[in-house]
Amino acid sequence: VTADFLADQTNICLGDVISFTNNSIGGVSSYEWNFGENAGVNSTDIDPVYTYTTPGTYSVTLRANNAACGDTAVFTNYITVNPSPVAAFAPDRTTDCQPGNPFIFTDQTVGATAWAWTFGDGATSTQQSPTHTYAANGTYTVCLIASNATGCVDTYCSDIVIAPVNVNFSRVPAD
């Protein structure tokens, strides 16, 4: 038995799925994978997929066995998992009764180095904390795509509503 494998990617963002391709030869009948994040056997699949839950650099081990013997392949510091930003923002308010009043969007993202905003009306911005004014009544979905220096991204969206206030009253006749 000769144990061998490849990963479809070795430099990833937190939350990305990695697919491993088993290239072992020699009548292999069982597989024991350790992806370096947790002790013990993490998978017994021939070609497993795995999602890391913590940023870091990981060694991957494959033990391939047949009825008579086995072999182990260890790829040291094989997978690098980069942290992803956590996108978040807070508008100064989420509703207004008329168009034309500017909204202030305050970025609350952790770990970002670049920001791409869409305001739901076709307008965009790359400012960290932009101001935007809506021209018409409606419900607008505002999205922030935050990225970091390693190219990892996260998205956060929230709605803004511009709607006139409907005031209804009736007069009761005086006696």
Tab-separated table of C-alpha atoms in Angstrom:
chain	number	residue	atom	x	y	z
A	1	VAL	CA	0.000	0.000	0.000
A	2	THR	CA	1.170	3.522	-0.795
A	3	ALA	CA	-0.876	6.315	0.767
A	4	ASP	CA	-1.175	9.567	-1.175
A	5	PHE	CA	-3.700	12.393	-1.635
A	6	LEU	CA	-4.260	15.948	-2.846
A	7	ALA	CA	-6.535	18.780	-1.732
A	8	ASP	CA	-8.412	20.879	-4.285
A	9	GLN	CA	-7.126	23.986	-2.463
A	10	THR	CA	-4.580	24.530	0.295
A	11	ASN	CA	-5.025	28.240	1.097
A	12	ILE	CA	-8.629	28.933	2.063
A	13	CYS	CA	-10.924	31.214	4.014
A	14	LEU	CA	-12.631	30.108	7.190
A	15	GLY	CA	-15.854	28.281	6.271
A	16	ASP	CA	-14.672	27.153	2.815
A	17	VAL	CA	-15.077	23.463	1.991
A	18	ILE	CA	-11.997	21.488	0.969
A	19	SER	CA	-12.280	18.341	-1.177
A	20	PHE	CA	-9.563	15.728	-0.786
A	21	THR	CA	-8.751	13.310	-3.607
A	22	ASN	CA	-7.323	9.983	-2.497
A	23	ASN	CA	-4.483	8.776	-4.770
A	24	SER	CA	-3.514	5.742	-2.683
A	25	ILE	CA	-2.596	2.518	-4.483
A	26	GLY	CA	-2.208	-1.140	-3.536
A	27	GLY	CA	-5.652	-2.655	-3.092
A	28	VAL	CA	-6.647	-0.269	-0.311
A	29	SER	CA	-9.753	-1.322	1.598
A	30	SER	CA	-9.976	1.305	4.356
A	31	TYR	CA	-8.969	4.918	4.950
A	32	GLU	CA	-8.392	6.956	8.093
A	33	TRP	CA	-8.092	10.719	7.672
A	34	ASN	CA	-7.011	13.313	10.200
A	35	PHE	CA	-7.308	16.913	9.026
A	36	GLY	CA	-5.196	18.339	11.858
A	37	GLU	CA	-7.901	20.314	13.582
A	38	ASN	CA	-9.133	17.561	15.918
A	39	ALA	CA	-7.405	14.473	17.316
A	40	GLY	CA	-8.278	10.996	16.074
A	41	VAL	CA	-9.912	9.855	12.865
A	42	ASN	CA	-11.972	12.648	11.258
A	43	SER	CA	-13.186	10.643	8.226
A	44	THR	CA	-13.122	7.160	6.736
A	45	ASP	CA	-14.390	8.258	3.308
A	46	ILE	CA	-12.319	7.544	0.210
A	47	ASP	CA	-12.509	11.164	-1.021
A	48	PRO	CA	-13.699	13.252	1.928
A	49	VAL	CA	-14.711	16.896	2.154
A	50	TYR	CA	-13.941	18.972	5.218
A	51	THR	CA	-14.697	22.444	6.596
A	52	TYR	CA	-12.276	23.920	9.130
A	53	THR	CA	-13.783	25.809	12.060
A	54	THR	CA	-10.682	27.666	13.281
A	55	PRO	CA	-8.093	29.736	11.379
A	56	GLY	CA	-4.568	28.293	11.360
A	57	THR	CA	-2.145	26.051	9.510
A	58	TYR	CA	-2.878	22.325	9.569
A	59	SER	CA	-1.107	19.088	8.735
A	60	VAL	CA	-3.203	16.376	7.082
A	61	THR	CA	-2.668	12.647	7.591
A	62	LEU	CA	-4.066	9.722	5.600
A	63	ARG	CA	-3.666	6.107	6.734
A	64	ALA	CA	-4.500	3.699	3.880
A	65	ASN	CA	-4.887	-0.006	4.706
A	66	ASN	CA	-5.484	-3.324	2.968
A	67	ALA	CA	-5.880	-6.773	4.526
A	68	ALA	CA	-2.104	-7.257	4.884
A	69	CYS	CA	-0.564	-3.846	5.592
A	70	GLY	CA	-0.922	-0.099	5.541
A	71	ASP	CA	0.886	3.148	4.802
A	72	THR	CA	0.615	6.674	6.151
A	73	ALA	CA	1.000	9.917	4.214
A	74	VAL	CA	1.554	13.075	6.282
A	75	PHE	CA	1.513	16.482	4.574
A	76	THR	CA	2.940	18.871	7.157
A	77	ASN	CA	1.542	22.422	7.294
A	78	TYR	CA	-0.490	21.570	4.201
A	79	ILE	CA	-3.673	23.631	4.726
A	80	THR	CA	-3.755	27.330	5.642
A	81	VAL	CA	-7.113	28.593	6.892
A	82	ASN	CA	-7.347	32.388	6.836
A	83	PRO	CA	-9.750	34.284	9.105
A	84	SER	CA	-12.774	35.859	7.464
A	85	PRO	CA	-14.120	39.268	8.381
A	86	VAL	CA	-17.454	39.393	10.177
A	87	ALA	CA	-19.560	41.931	8.278
A	88	ALA	CA	-21.935	44.156	10.228
A	89	PHE	CA	-23.286	47.684	10.082
A	90	ALA	CA	-25.768	49.895	11.882
A	91	PRO	CA	-27.918	52.480	10.092
A	92	ASP	CA	-28.789	55.595	12.065
A	93	ARG	CA	-32.428	54.469	11.585
A	94	THR	CA	-34.282	51.832	9.557
A	95	THR	CA	-37.374	53.830	8.564
A	96	ASP	CA	-38.272	57.299	7.359
A	97	CYS	CA	-41.592	58.842	6.366
A	98	GLN	CA	-40.332	60.595	3.220
A	99	PRO	CA	-37.545	60.261	0.673
A	100	GLY	CA	-34.666	62.760	0.559
A	101	ASN	CA	-33.378	62.415	4.113
A	102	PRO	CA	-29.839	60.965	4.267
A	103	PHE	CA	-29.179	57.685	6.082
A	104	ILE	CA	-25.840	57.188	7.822
A	105	PHE	CA	-24.485	53.619	7.726
A	106	THR	CA	-21.836	52.924	10.375
A	107	ASP	CA	-19.549	49.985	9.629
A	108	GLN	CA	-19.197	47.558	12.551
A	109	THR	CA	-17.259	44.873	10.677
A	110	VAL	CA	-14.465	43.038	12.469
A	111	GLY	CA	-11.340	42.364	10.401
A	112	ALA	CA	-12.150	44.134	7.109
A	113	THR	CA	-9.802	46.101	4.872
A	114	ALA	CA	-12.294	46.842	2.047
A	115	TRP	CA	-16.032	47.528	1.853
A	116	ALA	CA	-18.526	47.191	-1.021
A	117	TRP	CA	-22.020	48.549	-0.348
A	118	THR	CA	-25.215	48.173	-2.363
A	119	PHE	CA	-28.162	50.277	-1.262
A	120	GLY	CA	-31.018	48.469	-3.026
A	121	ASP	CA	-31.737	51.321	-5.434
A	122	GLY	CA	-28.816	50.772	-7.835
A	123	ALA	CA	-26.365	52.959	-5.905
A	124	THR	CA	-23.079	51.610	-4.505
A	125	SER	CA	-20.185	52.774	-2.348
A	126	THR	CA	-16.736	51.598	-1.277
A	127	GLN	CA	-16.523	53.918	1.733
A	128	GLN	CA	-16.199	52.308	5.137
A	129	SER	CA	-19.172	54.187	6.629
A	130	PRO	CA	-21.165	55.880	3.850
A	131	THR	CA	-24.169	58.175	3.793
A	132	HIS	CA	-26.964	57.506	1.299
A	133	THR	CA	-30.174	59.308	0.336
A	134	TYR	CA	-33.174	57.543	-1.199
A	135	ALA	CA	-35.187	59.345	-3.888
A	136	ALA	CA	-38.468	57.409	-3.609
A	137	ASN	CA	-40.680	55.522	-1.182
A	138	GLY	CA	-40.043	51.803	-0.936
A	139	THR	CA	-38.275	49.003	0.902
A	140	TYR	CA	-34.561	48.798	0.123
A	141	THR	CA	-32.198	45.959	1.015
A	142	VAL	CA	-28.792	47.355	1.947
A	143	CYS	CA	-25.886	44.902	1.735
A	144	LEU	CA	-22.282	45.229	2.847
A	145	ILE	CA	-19.675	42.868	1.403
A	146	ALA	CA	-16.598	43.175	3.610
A	147	SER	CA	-13.240	41.691	2.609
A	148	ASN	CA	-9.807	41.407	4.192
A	149	ALA	CA	-6.205	41.350	2.936
A	150	THR	CA	-6.288	37.572	2.300
A	151	GLY	CA	-9.346	37.903	0.047
A	152	CYS	CA	-11.811	36.405	2.499
A	153	VAL	CA	-15.308	37.958	2.444
A	154	ASP	CA	-18.494	38.136	4.459
A	155	THR	CA	-21.854	39.736	3.646
A	156	TYR	CA	-24.459	41.371	5.870
A	157	CYS	CA	-27.818	42.783	4.665
A	158	SER	CA	-30.611	44.785	6.301
A	159	ASP	CA	-33.748	46.572	5.071
A	160	ILE	CA	-34.500	50.302	4.995
A	161	VAL	CA	-38.152	51.386	4.605
A	162	ILE	CA	-39.277	54.758	3.254
A	163	ALA	CA	-43.044	55.075	3.620
A	164	PRO	CA	-45.371	57.999	4.264
A	165	VAL	CA	-47.200	58.080	7.546
A	166	ASN	CA	-50.901	57.431	7.129
A	167	VAL	CA	-52.892	59.448	9.614
A	168	ASN	CA	-56.566	58.655	9.921
A	169	PHE	CA	-58.989	60.439	12.202
A	170	SER	CA	-62.641	61.182	12.362
A	171	ARG	CA	-64.497	64.032	13.902
A	172	VAL	CA	-67.201	63.325	16.387
A	173	PRO	CA	-70.028	65.869	16.088
A	174	ALA	CA	-70.429	68.176	19.070
A	175	ASP	CA	-73.704	67.926	20.930
